[in-house]
PDB file of C-alpha atoms and ligand atoms in Angstrom:
ATOM      1  CA  MET A 623      19.024  11.060 -27.963  1.00 45.00           C
ATOM      2  CA  GLY A 624      18.898  13.253 -24.807  1.00 49.00           C
ATOM      3  CA  GLN A 625      18.238  12.108 -21.272  1.00 49.00           C
ATOM      4  CA  ASP A 626      14.767  13.657 -21.190  1.00 56.00           C
ATOM      5  CA  THR A 627      13.590  11.556 -24.078  1.00 75.00           C
ATOM      6  CA  LYS A 628      13.769   8.345 -22.073  1.00 93.00           C
ATOM      7  CA  TYR A 629      10.600   6.729 -20.804  1.00 97.00           C
ATOM      8  CA  ILE A 630       9.570   4.140 -18.263  1.00 98.00           C
ATOM      9  CA  VAL A 631       6.570   1.931 -17.611  1.00 98.00           C
ATOM     10  CA  GLY A 632       5.272   1.139 -14.151  1.00 98.00           C
ATOM     11  CA  VAL A 633       2.854  -1.713 -13.524  1.00 98.00           C
ATOM     12  CA  ASP A 634       0.879  -2.316 -10.373  1.00 98.00           C
ATOM     13  CA  LEU A 635      -0.135  -5.961 -10.241  1.00 97.00           C
ATOM     14  CA  GLY A 636      -3.067  -6.237  -7.856  1.00 94.00           C
ATOM     15  CA  GLY A 637      -5.335  -9.135  -6.982  1.00 92.00           C
ATOM     16  CA  THR A 638      -8.204  -7.456  -8.857  1.00 94.00           C
ATOM     17  CA  ASN A 639      -6.725  -4.875 -11.227  1.00 96.00           C
ATOM     18  CA  ILE A 640      -3.578  -4.247 -13.206  1.00 98.00           C
ATOM     19  CA  VAL A 641      -2.621  -0.593 -13.721  1.00 98.00           C
ATOM     20  CA  SER A 642       0.107   0.403 -16.174  1.00 98.00           C
ATOM     21  CA  LEU A 643       1.528   3.893 -16.582  1.00 98.00           C
ATOM     22  CA  LEU A 644       3.809   5.258 -19.261  1.00 98.00           C
ATOM     23  CA  MET A 645       5.882   7.982 -17.647  1.00 98.00           C
ATOM     24  CA  ASN A 646       8.822  10.193 -18.464  1.00 96.00           C
ATOM     25  CA  LYS A 647      11.856  10.510 -16.223  1.00 95.00           C
ATOM     26  CA  ARG A 648      10.473  13.633 -14.604  1.00 95.00           C
ATOM     27  CA  GLY A 649       7.634  11.525 -13.263  1.00 96.00           C
ATOM     28  CA  GLU A 650       4.863  12.827 -15.471  1.00 97.00           C
ATOM     29  CA  VAL A 651       2.211  10.298 -16.404  1.00 97.00           C
ATOM     30  CA  LEU A 652       1.730  10.244 -20.180  1.00 97.00           C
ATOM     31  CA  GLU A 653      -0.531   7.252 -20.666  1.00 97.00           C
ATOM     32  CA  ARG A 654      -2.518   4.923 -18.429  1.00 98.00           C
ATOM     33  CA  ASP A 655      -4.129   1.521 -18.852  1.00 98.00           C
ATOM     34  CA  ALA A 656      -6.200  -0.392 -16.307  1.00 98.00           C
ATOM     35  CA  ARG A 657      -7.615  -3.848 -16.768  1.00 98.00           C
ATOM     36  CA  LEU A 658      -8.700  -6.851 -14.736  1.00 98.00           C
ATOM     37  CA  THR A 659      -6.084  -9.218 -13.330  1.00 97.00           C
ATOM     38  CA  LEU A 660      -8.356 -12.231 -13.954  1.00 97.00           C
ATOM     39  CA  ALA A 661      -6.459 -14.030 -11.213  1.00 95.00           C
ATOM     40  CA  LYS A 662      -8.996 -16.849 -11.016  1.00 96.00           C
ATOM     41  CA  GLU A 663      -8.343 -17.747 -14.654  1.00 96.00           C
ATOM     42  CA  GLY A 664      -4.811 -18.720 -13.755  1.00 94.00           C
ATOM     43  CA  ARG A 665      -1.261 -17.540 -13.958  1.00 96.00           C
ATOM     44  CA  GLU A 666      -0.872 -17.579 -17.747  1.00 96.00           C
ATOM     45  CA  ARG A 667      -4.005 -15.464 -18.186  1.00 97.00           C
ATOM     46  CA  THR A 668      -2.785 -12.895 -15.658  1.00 97.00           C
ATOM     47  CA  ILE A 669       0.628 -12.721 -17.298  1.00 98.00           C
ATOM     48  CA  SER A 670      -1.009 -12.071 -20.662  1.00 98.00           C
ATOM     49  CA  GLN A 671      -3.100  -9.343 -18.989  1.00 98.00           C
ATOM     50  CA  ILE A 672       0.164  -7.733 -17.806  1.00 98.00           C
ATOM     51  CA  THR A 673       1.801  -7.860 -21.237  1.00 98.00           C
ATOM     52  CA  GLY A 674      -1.473  -6.661 -22.827  1.00 98.00           C
ATOM     53  CA  SER A 675      -1.588  -3.704 -20.472  1.00 98.00           C
ATOM     54  CA  VAL A 676       2.064  -2.759 -21.062  1.00 98.00           C
ATOM     55  CA  SER A 677       1.580  -3.079 -24.829  1.00 97.00           C
ATOM     56  CA  ALA A 678      -1.504  -0.860 -24.606  1.00 98.00           C
ATOM     57  CA  VAL A 679       0.367   2.064 -23.000  1.00 98.00           C
ATOM     58  CA  LEU A 680       3.282   1.585 -25.402  1.00 97.00           C
ATOM     59  CA  GLU A 681       0.854   1.652 -28.327  1.00 97.00           C
ATOM     60  CA  LYS A 682      -0.699   4.893 -27.053  1.00 97.00           C
ATOM     61  CA  GLY A 683       2.848   6.209 -26.528  1.00 96.00           C
ATOM     62  CA  ARG A 684       3.684   5.490 -30.141  1.00 95.00           C
ATOM     63  CA  GLU A 685       0.861   7.846 -31.117  1.00 95.00           C
ATOM     64  CA  LEU A 686       2.650  10.526 -29.068  1.00 93.00           C
ATOM     65  CA  GLY A 687       5.804   9.800 -31.060  1.00 94.00           C
ATOM     66  CA  ILE A 688       7.489   7.745 -28.333  1.00 94.00           C
ATOM     67  CA  SER A 689       9.486   4.922 -29.875  1.00 91.00           C
ATOM     68  CA  PRO A 690       9.909   1.619 -28.001  1.00 85.00           C
ATOM     69  CA  ASP A 691      13.685   2.169 -28.327  1.00 89.00           C
ATOM     70  CA  SER A 692      13.454   5.044 -25.875  1.00 94.00           C
ATOM     71  CA  LEU A 693      12.038   2.793 -23.130  1.00 96.00           C
ATOM     72  CA  LEU A 694      14.373   2.244 -20.179  1.00 97.00           C
ATOM     73  CA  GLY A 695      12.383  -0.655 -18.844  1.00 97.00           C
ATOM     74  CA  VAL A 696       9.310  -1.867 -17.027  1.00 98.00           C
ATOM     75  CA  GLY A 697       8.881  -1.924 -13.253  1.00 98.00           C
ATOM     76  CA  ILE A 698       6.409  -4.306 -11.663  1.00 98.00           C
ATOM     77  CA  GLY A 699       4.948  -3.759  -8.215  1.00 98.00           C
ATOM     78  CA  SER A 700       3.682  -7.123  -7.095  1.00 97.00           C
ATOM     79  CA  PRO A 701       2.221  -8.738  -4.025  1.00 94.00           C
ATOM     80  CA  GLY A 702       4.586 -11.123  -2.292  1.00 90.00           C
ATOM     81  CA  PRO A 703       6.587 -12.507  -0.560  1.00 94.00           C
ATOM     82  CA  LEU A 704       9.050 -12.172  -3.395  1.00 97.00           C
ATOM     83  CA  ASN A 705      12.748 -11.856  -4.217  1.00 97.00           C
ATOM     84  CA  THR A 706      13.529  -8.501  -5.793  1.00 97.00           C
ATOM     85  CA  LYS A 707      17.062  -9.477  -6.847  1.00 96.00           C
ATOM     86  CA  LYS A 708      16.102 -12.764  -8.496  1.00 97.00           C
ATOM     87  CA  GLY A 709      12.805 -11.379  -9.785  1.00 98.00           C
ATOM     88  CA  VAL A 710      10.841 -14.297  -8.399  1.00 98.00           C
ATOM     89  CA  ILE A 711       7.440 -14.197  -6.701  1.00 98.00           C
ATOM     90  CA  HIS A 712       7.462 -16.879  -4.010  1.00 97.00           C
ATOM     91  CA  PHE A 713       3.772 -16.783  -3.314  1.00 94.00           C
ATOM     92  CA  ALA A 714       0.832 -14.352  -3.504  1.00 92.00           C
ATOM     93  CA  PRO A 715      -2.351 -14.978  -1.507  1.00 87.00           C
ATOM     94  CA  ASN A 716      -4.531 -13.084  -4.022  1.00 89.00           C
ATOM     95  CA  LEU A 717      -3.029 -14.761  -7.091  1.00 94.00           C
ATOM     96  CA  PRO A 718      -4.051 -18.421  -6.914  1.00 92.00           C
ATOM     97  CA  GLY A 719      -1.456 -20.817  -8.338  1.00 92.00           C
ATOM     98  CA  TRP A 720       1.443 -18.381  -8.082  1.00 96.00           C
ATOM     99  CA  ARG A 721       4.320 -20.238  -6.461  1.00 96.00           C
ATOM    100  CA  GLU A 722       7.983 -19.527  -7.253  1.00 98.00           C
ATOM    101  CA  VAL A 723       7.105 -17.623 -10.428  1.00 98.00           C
ATOM    102  CA  PRO A 724      10.194 -16.153 -12.196  1.00 98.00           C
ATOM    103  CA  LEU A 725       8.145 -13.155 -13.335  1.00 98.00           C
ATOM    104  CA  VAL A 726      11.090 -10.992 -14.356  1.00 98.00           C
ATOM    105  CA  GLU A 727      12.500 -13.709 -16.609  1.00 98.00           C
ATOM    106  CA  ILE A 728       9.093 -14.409 -18.170  1.00 98.00           C
ATOM    107  CA  LEU A 729       8.277 -10.741 -18.816  1.00 98.00           C
ATOM    108  CA  THR A 730      11.768  -9.835 -20.033  1.00 98.00           C
ATOM    109  CA  GLN A 731      11.342 -12.494 -22.689  1.00 98.00           C
ATOM    110  CA  LYS A 732       7.792 -11.540 -23.649  1.00 98.00           C
ATOM    111  CA  LEU A 733       8.352  -7.755 -23.652  1.00 97.00           C
ATOM    112  CA  SER A 734      11.938  -7.764 -24.949  1.00 96.00           C
ATOM    113  CA  MET A 735      13.037  -5.082 -22.526  1.00 95.00           C
ATOM    114  CA  PRO A 736      14.509  -4.867 -19.011  1.00 97.00           C
ATOM    115  CA  VAL A 737      12.016  -5.702 -16.250  1.00 98.00           C
ATOM    116  CA  PHE A 738      12.418  -4.996 -12.518  1.00 98.00           C
ATOM    117  CA  LEU A 739      10.428  -6.367  -9.608  1.00 98.00           C
ATOM    118  CA  GLU A 740       9.431  -4.594  -6.411  1.00 98.00           C
ATOM    119  CA  ASN A 741       7.068  -5.462  -3.584  1.00 96.00           C
ATOM    120  CA  ASP A 742       3.758  -3.572  -4.062  1.00 96.00           C
ATOM    121  CA  ALA A 743       3.792  -1.735  -0.730  1.00 96.00           C
ATOM    122  CA  ASN A 744       7.458  -0.784  -1.194  1.00 98.00           C
ATOM    123  CA  ALA A 745       6.553   0.494  -4.649  1.00 98.00           C
ATOM    124  CA  ALA A 746       3.746   2.608  -3.193  1.00 98.00           C
ATOM    125  CA  ALA A 747       6.170   4.060  -0.634  1.00 98.00           C
ATOM    126  CA  LEU A 748       8.669   4.826  -3.399  1.00 98.00           C
ATOM    127  CA  GLY A 749       5.899   6.429  -5.464  1.00 98.00           C
ATOM    128  CA  GLU A 750       4.864   8.687  -2.586  1.00 98.00           C
ATOM    129  CA  TRP A 751       8.527   9.539  -1.974  1.00 98.00           C
ATOM    130  CA  TRP A 752       9.071  10.433  -5.635  1.00 98.00           C
ATOM    131  CA  LYS A 753       5.882  12.280  -6.526  1.00 98.00           C
ATOM    132  CA  GLY A 754       3.498  12.233  -3.548  1.00 98.00           C
ATOM    133  CA  ALA A 755       3.241  13.100   0.135  1.00 98.00           C
ATOM    134  CA  GLY A 756       6.888  12.216   0.784  1.00 98.00           C
ATOM    135  CA  ARG A 757       8.562  14.255  -1.957  1.00 97.00           C
ATOM    136  CA  ASN A 758      11.534  16.316  -0.791  1.00 96.00           C
ATOM    137  CA  THR A 759      12.142  13.967   2.131  1.00 98.00           C
ATOM    138  CA  SER A 760      14.812  11.280   2.623  1.00 98.00           C
ATOM    139  CA  ASN A 761      13.198   9.078   5.254  1.00 98.00           C
ATOM    140  CA  LEU A 762       9.590   7.967   5.346  1.00 98.00           C
ATOM    141  CA  VAL A 763       7.312   5.189   6.454  1.00 98.00           C
ATOM    142  CA  LEU A 764       4.106   4.296   4.618  1.00 98.00           C
ATOM    143  CA  PHE A 765       1.218   2.420   6.221  1.00 98.00           C
ATOM    144  CA  THR A 766      -1.424   1.079   3.812  1.00 96.00           C
ATOM    145  CA  LEU A 767      -4.643   0.595   5.740  1.00 95.00           C
ATOM    146  CA  GLY A 768      -6.797  -1.903   3.892  1.00 92.00           C
ATOM    147  CA  THR A 769      -8.020  -5.453   4.404  1.00 90.00           C
ATOM    148  CA  GLY A 770      -4.625  -5.873   6.057  1.00 92.00           C
ATOM    149  CA  ILE A 771      -1.944  -3.331   6.886  1.00 95.00           C
ATOM    150  CA  GLY A 772       1.037  -3.202   4.561  1.00 94.00           C
ATOM    151  CA  GLY A 773       3.998  -0.922   4.615  1.00 97.00           C
ATOM    152  CA  GLY A 774       7.007   0.521   2.912  1.00 98.00           C
ATOM    153  CA  ILE A 775      10.091   2.199   4.308  1.00 98.00           C
ATOM    154  CA  ILE A 776      12.397   4.648   2.553  1.00 98.00           C
ATOM    155  CA  ILE A 777      15.749   5.308   4.223  1.00 98.00           C
ATOM    156  CA  ASP A 778      18.115   7.916   2.794  1.00 98.00           C
ATOM    157  CA  GLY A 779      16.031   7.977  -0.374  1.00 98.00           C
ATOM    158  CA  GLU A 780      16.204   4.219  -0.970  1.00 98.00           C
ATOM    159  CA  VAL A 781      13.683   1.437  -0.424  1.00 98.00           C
ATOM    160  CA  PHE A 782      14.664  -0.552   2.647  1.00 98.00           C
ATOM    161  CA  HIS A 783      14.359  -4.255   1.749  1.00 97.00           C
ATOM    162  CA  GLY A 784      16.106  -5.913   4.684  1.00 97.00           C
ATOM    163  CA  ALA A 785      18.273  -9.009   4.265  1.00 96.00           C
ATOM    164  CA  TRP A 786      15.737 -11.039   2.242  1.00 94.00           C
ATOM    165  CA  ASP A 787      12.999  -8.685   1.191  1.00 94.00           C
ATOM    166  CA  THR A 788      10.718  -9.090   4.192  1.00 94.00           C
ATOM    167  CA  ALA A 789      11.271  -5.665   5.746  1.00 96.00           C
ATOM    168  CA  ALA A 790       8.594  -3.046   6.392  1.00 96.00           C
ATOM    169  CA  GLU A 791       5.831  -5.352   7.593  1.00 96.00           C
ATOM    170  CA  VAL A 792       4.511  -2.574   9.786  1.00 97.00           C
ATOM    171  CA  GLY A 793       1.123  -4.290  10.069  1.00 96.00           C
ATOM    172  CA  HIS A 794       2.750  -6.925  12.233  1.00 97.00           C
ATOM    173  CA  ILE A 795       4.139  -4.589  14.848  1.00 97.00           C
ATOM    174  CA  ILE A 796       2.883  -6.297  17.998  1.00 97.00           C
ATOM    175  CA  ILE A 797       0.834  -3.993  20.176  1.00 96.00           C
ATOM    176  CA  HIS A 798      -0.640  -6.653  22.555  1.00 95.00           C
ATOM    177  CA  GLU A 799       1.449  -9.776  22.950  1.00 93.00           C
ATOM    178  CA  GLU A 800      -1.549 -11.934  23.923  1.00 94.00           C
ATOM    179  CA  GLY A 801      -4.105  -9.998  21.913  1.00 96.00           C
ATOM    180  CA  LEU A 802      -6.348 -10.697  18.930  1.00 96.00           C
ATOM    181  CA  LEU A 803      -5.309 -13.400  16.497  1.00 95.00           C
ATOM    182  CA  CYS A 804      -3.691 -12.004  13.339  1.00 95.00           C
ATOM    183  CA  ASN A 805      -3.731 -13.437   9.786  1.00 91.00           C
ATOM    184  CA  CYS A 806      -0.025 -14.172  10.193  1.00 93.00           C
ATOM    185  CA  GLY A 807      -0.799 -16.684  12.926  1.00 95.00           C
ATOM    186  CA  THR A 808       0.539 -14.732  15.867  1.00 96.00           C
ATOM    187  CA  ARG A 809      -1.401 -12.571  18.289  1.00 97.00           C
ATOM    188  CA  GLY A 810      -1.766  -8.880  18.873  1.00 97.00           C
ATOM    189  CA  CYS A 811      -0.438  -7.445  15.602  1.00 97.00           C
ATOM    190  CA  LEU A 812      -1.476  -3.909  14.653  1.00 98.00           C
ATOM    191  CA  GLU A 813      -3.223  -5.369  11.588  1.00 97.00           C
ATOM    192  CA  ALA A 814      -5.590  -7.422  13.761  1.00 97.00           C
ATOM    193  CA  TYR A 815      -6.828  -4.189  15.363  1.00 98.00           C
ATOM    194  CA  ALA A 816      -6.454  -1.273  12.995  1.00 98.00           C
ATOM    195  CA  SER A 817      -6.936  -2.678   9.476  1.00 96.00           C
ATOM    196  CA  ALA A 818     -10.370  -2.144   7.918  1.00 96.00           C
ATOM    197  CA  THR A 819     -11.091  -5.779   8.774  1.00 95.00           C
ATOM    198  CA  GLY A 820      -9.948  -5.242  12.351  1.00 97.00           C
ATOM    199  CA  VAL A 821     -12.174  -2.185  12.728  1.00 97.00           C
ATOM    200  CA  VAL A 822     -15.218  -4.131  11.517  1.00 97.00           C
ATOM    201  CA  ARG A 823     -14.389  -7.130  13.702  1.00 97.00           C
ATOM    202  CA  ARG A 824     -14.066  -5.009  16.846  1.00 97.00           C
ATOM    203  CA  THR A 825     -17.316  -3.172  16.051  1.00 98.00           C
ATOM    204  CA  VAL A 826     -19.290  -6.376  15.488  1.00 98.00           C
ATOM    205  CA  LYS A 827     -17.890  -7.844  18.705  1.00 97.00           C
ATOM    206  CA  ALA A 828     -19.011  -4.781  20.680  1.00 98.00           C
ATOM    207  CA  ILE A 829     -22.511  -4.967  19.162  1.00 98.00           C
ATOM    208  CA  LYS A 830     -22.754  -8.657  20.024  1.00 97.00           C
ATOM    209  CA  GLU A 831     -21.767  -7.750  23.573  1.00 97.00           C
ATOM    210  CA  GLY A 832     -24.799  -5.476  23.712  1.00 97.00           C
ATOM    211  CA  ARG A 833     -23.445  -2.060  22.763  1.00 97.00           C
ATOM    212  CA  GLU A 834     -25.990   0.104  20.947  1.00 97.00           C
ATOM    213  CA  THR A 835     -25.258   1.884  17.695  1.00 98.00           C
ATOM    214  CA  ILE A 836     -27.035   3.465  14.744  1.00 98.00           C
ATOM    215  CA  LEU A 837     -25.216   0.901  12.592  1.00 97.00           C
ATOM    216  CA  THR A 838     -27.627  -1.908  13.451  1.00 97.00           C
ATOM    217  CA  ASP A 839     -30.450   0.148  11.887  1.00 97.00           C
ATOM    218  CA  TRP A 840     -28.315   1.081   8.890  1.00 98.00           C
ATOM    219  CA  VAL A 841     -27.601  -2.565   8.072  1.00 97.00           C
ATOM    220  CA  GLN A 842     -31.030  -3.757   9.257  1.00 97.00           C
ATOM    221  CA  ASN A 843     -29.373  -6.027  11.802  1.00 95.00           C
ATOM    222  CA  ARG A 844     -27.307  -7.810   9.149  1.00 97.00           C
ATOM    223  CA  LEU A 845     -24.035  -7.373  11.012  1.00 97.00           C
ATOM    224  CA  GLU A 846     -22.129  -8.982   8.138  1.00 97.00           C
ATOM    225  CA  ASP A 847     -22.973  -5.870   6.068  1.00 98.00           C
ATOM    226  CA  ILE A 848     -21.004  -3.564   8.383  1.00 98.00           C
ATOM    227  CA  THR A 849     -18.003  -2.017   6.646  1.00 97.00           C
ATOM    228  CA  CYS A 850     -15.167   0.120   7.934  1.00 96.00           C
ATOM    229  CA  GLU A 851     -16.548   3.013   5.891  1.00 96.00           C
ATOM    230  CA  LEU A 852     -19.919   2.736   7.659  1.00 97.00           C
ATOM    231  CA  VAL A 853     -18.208   2.746  11.053  1.00 97.00           C
ATOM    232  CA  TYR A 854     -16.461   6.019  10.181  1.00 96.00           C
ATOM    233  CA  LYS A 855     -19.684   7.457   8.741  1.00 97.00           C
ATOM    234  CA  ALA A 856     -21.556   6.658  11.942  1.00 97.00           C
ATOM    235  CA  ALA A 857     -18.744   8.199  13.988  1.00 97.00           C
ATOM    236  CA  GLN A 858     -19.034  11.346  11.887  1.00 96.00           C
ATOM    237  CA  LYS A 859     -22.712  11.470  12.847  1.00 96.00           C
ATOM    238  CA  GLY A 860     -21.738  11.295  16.511  1.00 96.00           C
ATOM    239  CA  ASP A 861     -22.596   7.630  17.124  1.00 98.00           C
ATOM    240  CA  LYS A 862     -21.092   6.791  20.513  1.00 98.00           C
ATOM    241  CA  LEU A 863     -19.900   3.249  19.855  1.00 98.00           C
ATOM    242  CA  CYS A 864     -18.401   4.102  16.467  1.00 98.00           C
ATOM    243  CA  SER A 865     -16.715   7.233  17.821  1.00 97.00           C
ATOM    244  CA  TRP A 866     -15.138   5.052  20.485  1.00 97.00           C
ATOM    245  CA  ILE A 867     -14.040   2.471  17.894  1.00 98.00           C
ATOM    246  CA  VAL A 868     -12.515   5.216  15.732  1.00 97.00           C
ATOM    247  CA  GLU A 869     -10.721   6.708  18.741  1.00 97.00           C
ATOM    248  CA  GLU A 870      -9.416   3.287  19.756  1.00 97.00           C
ATOM    249  CA  THR A 871      -8.241   2.588  16.175  1.00 98.00           C
ATOM    250  CA  ALA A 872      -6.348   5.878  16.206  1.00 98.00           C
ATOM    251  CA  ARG A 873      -4.744   4.888  19.502  1.00 98.00           C
ATOM    252  CA  TYR A 874      -3.570   1.544  18.101  1.00 98.00           C
ATOM    253  CA  LEU A 875      -2.189   3.271  15.016  1.00 98.00           C
ATOM    254  CA  GLY A 876      -0.535   5.870  17.210  1.00 98.00           C
ATOM    255  CA  VAL A 877       1.163   3.119  19.219  1.00 98.00           C
ATOM    256  CA  GLY A 878       2.403   1.432  16.033  1.00 98.00           C
ATOM    257  CA  ILE A 879       3.592   4.700  14.538  1.00 98.00           C
ATOM    258  CA  ALA A 880       5.345   5.670  17.775  1.00 98.00           C
ATOM    259  CA  SER A 881       7.293   2.383  17.764  1.00 97.00           C
ATOM    260  CA  ILE A 882       8.545   2.817  14.233  1.00 98.00           C
ATOM    261  CA  VAL A 883       9.258   6.521  14.671  1.00 98.00           C
ATOM    262  CA  ASN A 884      11.416   5.684  17.706  1.00 98.00           C
ATOM    263  CA  ILE A 885      13.414   3.185  15.664  1.00 97.00           C
ATOM    264  CA  LEU A 886      13.722   4.895  12.271  1.00 97.00           C
ATOM    265  CA  ASN A 887      13.373   8.630  12.900  1.00 97.00           C
ATOM    266  CA  PRO A 888      11.476   9.346   9.636  1.00 98.00           C
ATOM    267  CA  GLU A 889      10.536  12.855   8.556  1.00 98.00           C
ATOM    268  CA  VAL A 890       7.106  11.808   7.435  1.00 98.00           C
ATOM    269  CA  VAL A 891       4.667   8.989   8.123  1.00 98.00           C
ATOM    270  CA  ILE A 892       2.158   8.503   5.326  1.00 98.00           C
ATOM    271  CA  LEU A 893      -1.146   6.715   5.754  1.00 98.00           C
ATOM    272  CA  ALA A 894      -2.804   5.269   2.634  1.00 97.00           C
ATOM    273  CA  GLY A 895      -5.917   3.224   1.881  1.00 94.00           C
ATOM    274  CA  GLY A 896      -9.681   3.676   2.074  1.00 91.00           C
ATOM    275  CA  MET A 897      -9.638   4.693   5.731  1.00 93.00           C
ATOM    276  CA  ILE A 898      -7.870   8.006   5.042  1.00 95.00           C
ATOM    277  CA  LYS A 899     -11.133   9.318   3.586  1.00 93.00           C
ATOM    278  CA  ALA A 900     -12.096   9.861   7.253  1.00 94.00           C
ATOM    279  CA  LYS A 901      -9.595  12.773   7.197  1.00 95.00           C
ATOM    280  CA  ASP A 902      -9.353  14.637  10.541  1.00 96.00           C
ATOM    281  CA  LEU A 903     -11.511  12.077  12.296  1.00 96.00           C
ATOM    282  CA  LEU A 904      -8.569   9.700  11.799  1.00 96.00           C
ATOM    283  CA  PHE A 905      -5.533  11.962  11.550  1.00 98.00           C
ATOM    284  CA  LYS A 906      -6.148  14.267  14.498  1.00 98.00           C
ATOM    285  CA  PRO A 907      -6.245  11.528  17.151  1.00 98.00           C
ATOM    286  CA  VAL A 908      -3.528   9.475  15.397  1.00 98.00           C
ATOM    287  CA  ARG A 909      -1.175  12.467  15.616  1.00 98.00           C
ATOM    288  CA  GLU A 910      -2.051  13.000  19.269  1.00 98.00           C
ATOM    289  CA  TYR A 911      -1.512   9.367  20.228  1.00 98.00           C
ATOM    290  CA  ALA A 912       1.707   9.030  18.235  1.00 98.00           C
ATOM    291  CA  LYS A 913       3.004  12.068  20.087  1.00 98.00           C
ATOM    292  CA  ARG A 914       1.921  10.642  23.415  1.00 98.00           C
ATOM    293  CA  TYR A 915       3.656   7.280  22.934  1.00 98.00           C
ATOM    294  CA  ALA A 916       6.809   8.188  20.986  1.00 98.00           C
ATOM    295  CA  LEU A 917      10.072   9.562  22.296  1.00 98.00           C
ATOM    296  CA  LYS A 918       9.856  13.321  22.314  1.00 97.00           C
ATOM    297  CA  ASP A 919      13.005  13.874  20.274  1.00 96.00           C
ATOM    298  CA  ALA A 920      11.915  11.346  17.662  1.00 96.00           C
ATOM    299  CA  ILE A 921       8.327  12.507  17.082  1.00 97.00           C
ATOM    300  CA  GLU A 922       9.084  16.244  17.215  1.00 96.00           C
ATOM    301  CA  GLY A 923       8.675  17.541  13.665  1.00 94.00           C
ATOM    302  CA  VAL A 924       7.339  14.297  12.164  1.00 98.00           C
ATOM    303  CA  SER A 925       4.442  14.888   9.772  1.00 98.00           C
ATOM    304  CA  ILE A 926       1.721  12.248   9.780  1.00 98.00           C
ATOM    305  CA  VAL A 927      -0.133  12.841   6.532  1.00 98.00           C
ATOM    306  CA  PRO A 928      -2.475  11.198   4.012  1.00 98.00           C
ATOM    307  CA  ALA A 929      -1.058   9.638   0.854  1.00 98.00           C
ATOM    308  CA  GLU A 930      -1.472  11.790  -2.246  1.00 98.00           C
ATOM    309  CA  LEU A 931      -1.234   9.425  -5.189  1.00 97.00           C
ATOM    310  CA  GLY A 932      -4.278   7.249  -4.495  1.00 94.00           C
ATOM    311  CA  ASP A 933      -4.591   4.080  -6.547  1.00 92.00           C
ATOM    312  CA  ASP A 934      -1.684   5.012  -8.826  1.00 96.00           C
ATOM    313  CA  ALA A 935       0.984   5.118  -6.083  1.00 97.00           C
ATOM    314  CA  GLY A 936       2.063   1.530  -6.745  1.00 97.00           C
ATOM    315  CA  ALA A 937       2.399   1.967 -10.504  1.00 98.00           C
ATOM    316  CA  ILE A 938       4.240   5.294 -10.124  1.00 98.00           C
ATOM    317  CA  GLY A 939       6.603   3.642  -7.638  1.00 98.00           C
ATOM    318  CA  ALA A 940       7.054   0.663  -9.956  1.00 98.00           C
ATOM    319  CA  ALA A 941       8.133   3.089 -12.682  1.00 98.00           C
ATOM    320  CA  ALA A 942      10.497   4.786 -10.219  1.00 98.00           C
ATOM    321  CA  THR A 943      11.953   1.349  -9.472  1.00 98.00           C
ATOM    322  CA  VAL A 944      13.330   1.212 -13.023  1.00 98.00           C
ATOM    323  CA  LEU A 945      15.148   4.513 -12.505  1.00 98.00           C
ATOM    324  CA  LYS A 946      16.394   3.449  -9.075  1.00 98.00           C
ATOM    325  CA  ARG A 947      17.799   0.124 -10.302  1.00 97.00           C
ATOM    326  CA  LYS A 948      19.523   1.863 -13.181  1.00 96.00           C
ATOM    327  CA  GLY A 949      21.022   4.447 -10.845  1.00 96.00           C
ATOM    328  CA  LEU A 950      19.097   7.289 -12.502  1.00 96.00           C
ATOM    329  CA  LEU A 951      17.095   8.424  -9.460  1.00 96.00           C
TER     330      LEU A 951
HETATM  331 ZN1   ZN B 675       0.443 -10.413  12.241  1.00 87.22          ZN
END
């Protein structure tokens, strides 16, 4: 059987959804399955959702004439902290009851094929490197702007894990050493300011301090209904407070990007997550601030661009993980 007739499965294990993709080695998606993680129903239930999802894409693959024998393996992109070499998830905040779970061992047994584990944000970075905004580059940094800020780093075409798989926590670049309290327990991390949660928190604080904004009308004074998306929408309409918040967010991101660009000299910095829907409203000032704060030689020629793979980046990168670990990519 030729090289092109080998297939891979990539699974993105999220706190809410599980996405599985059946792909060929060229990176084309052949089949897709998405289902709920059912995290609240416990670990066993979630594991059976994973195996159910993988079986579903394999079943669809069979209809395309793809035999299970031609599968190279399954890659799992999972929240962590985790150990990629041992295949163990130490802990996952969004998966209650998951402590020291030997997921690779469990799934290898249940699926009867090789299984590989990667951190979800690393997987997304690998996905964007393989088939998205970072293709044809060797060095990139991905920032995922969501409830928190996650990240992935590719150096010389390989995921950078660090000594024990904790690398690439770009959300915890400290931008104010005595600043806002972060979820990690320390103060002044980028995540505390520029995540979607940080944006909302800063906006609500400004409103409570008496700043006026169209937002209070939009949410009928229920400040708890303010979302990051609404802040950007109001900025688009020229709202003064929200425009200032958006500008300030871009500055914080620019500072964080400048720091990592100075250290790693990537060719491309990719921003992912809901916030990138703001397009130029976000990217234009982020590029300007990154340029202002970074070393000239480092930032010259760096592209700061939106992610291209959307919600499938993690699953595509998880599939790529199989090829990487087998030395085929
Ligand atoms: Zn932090």
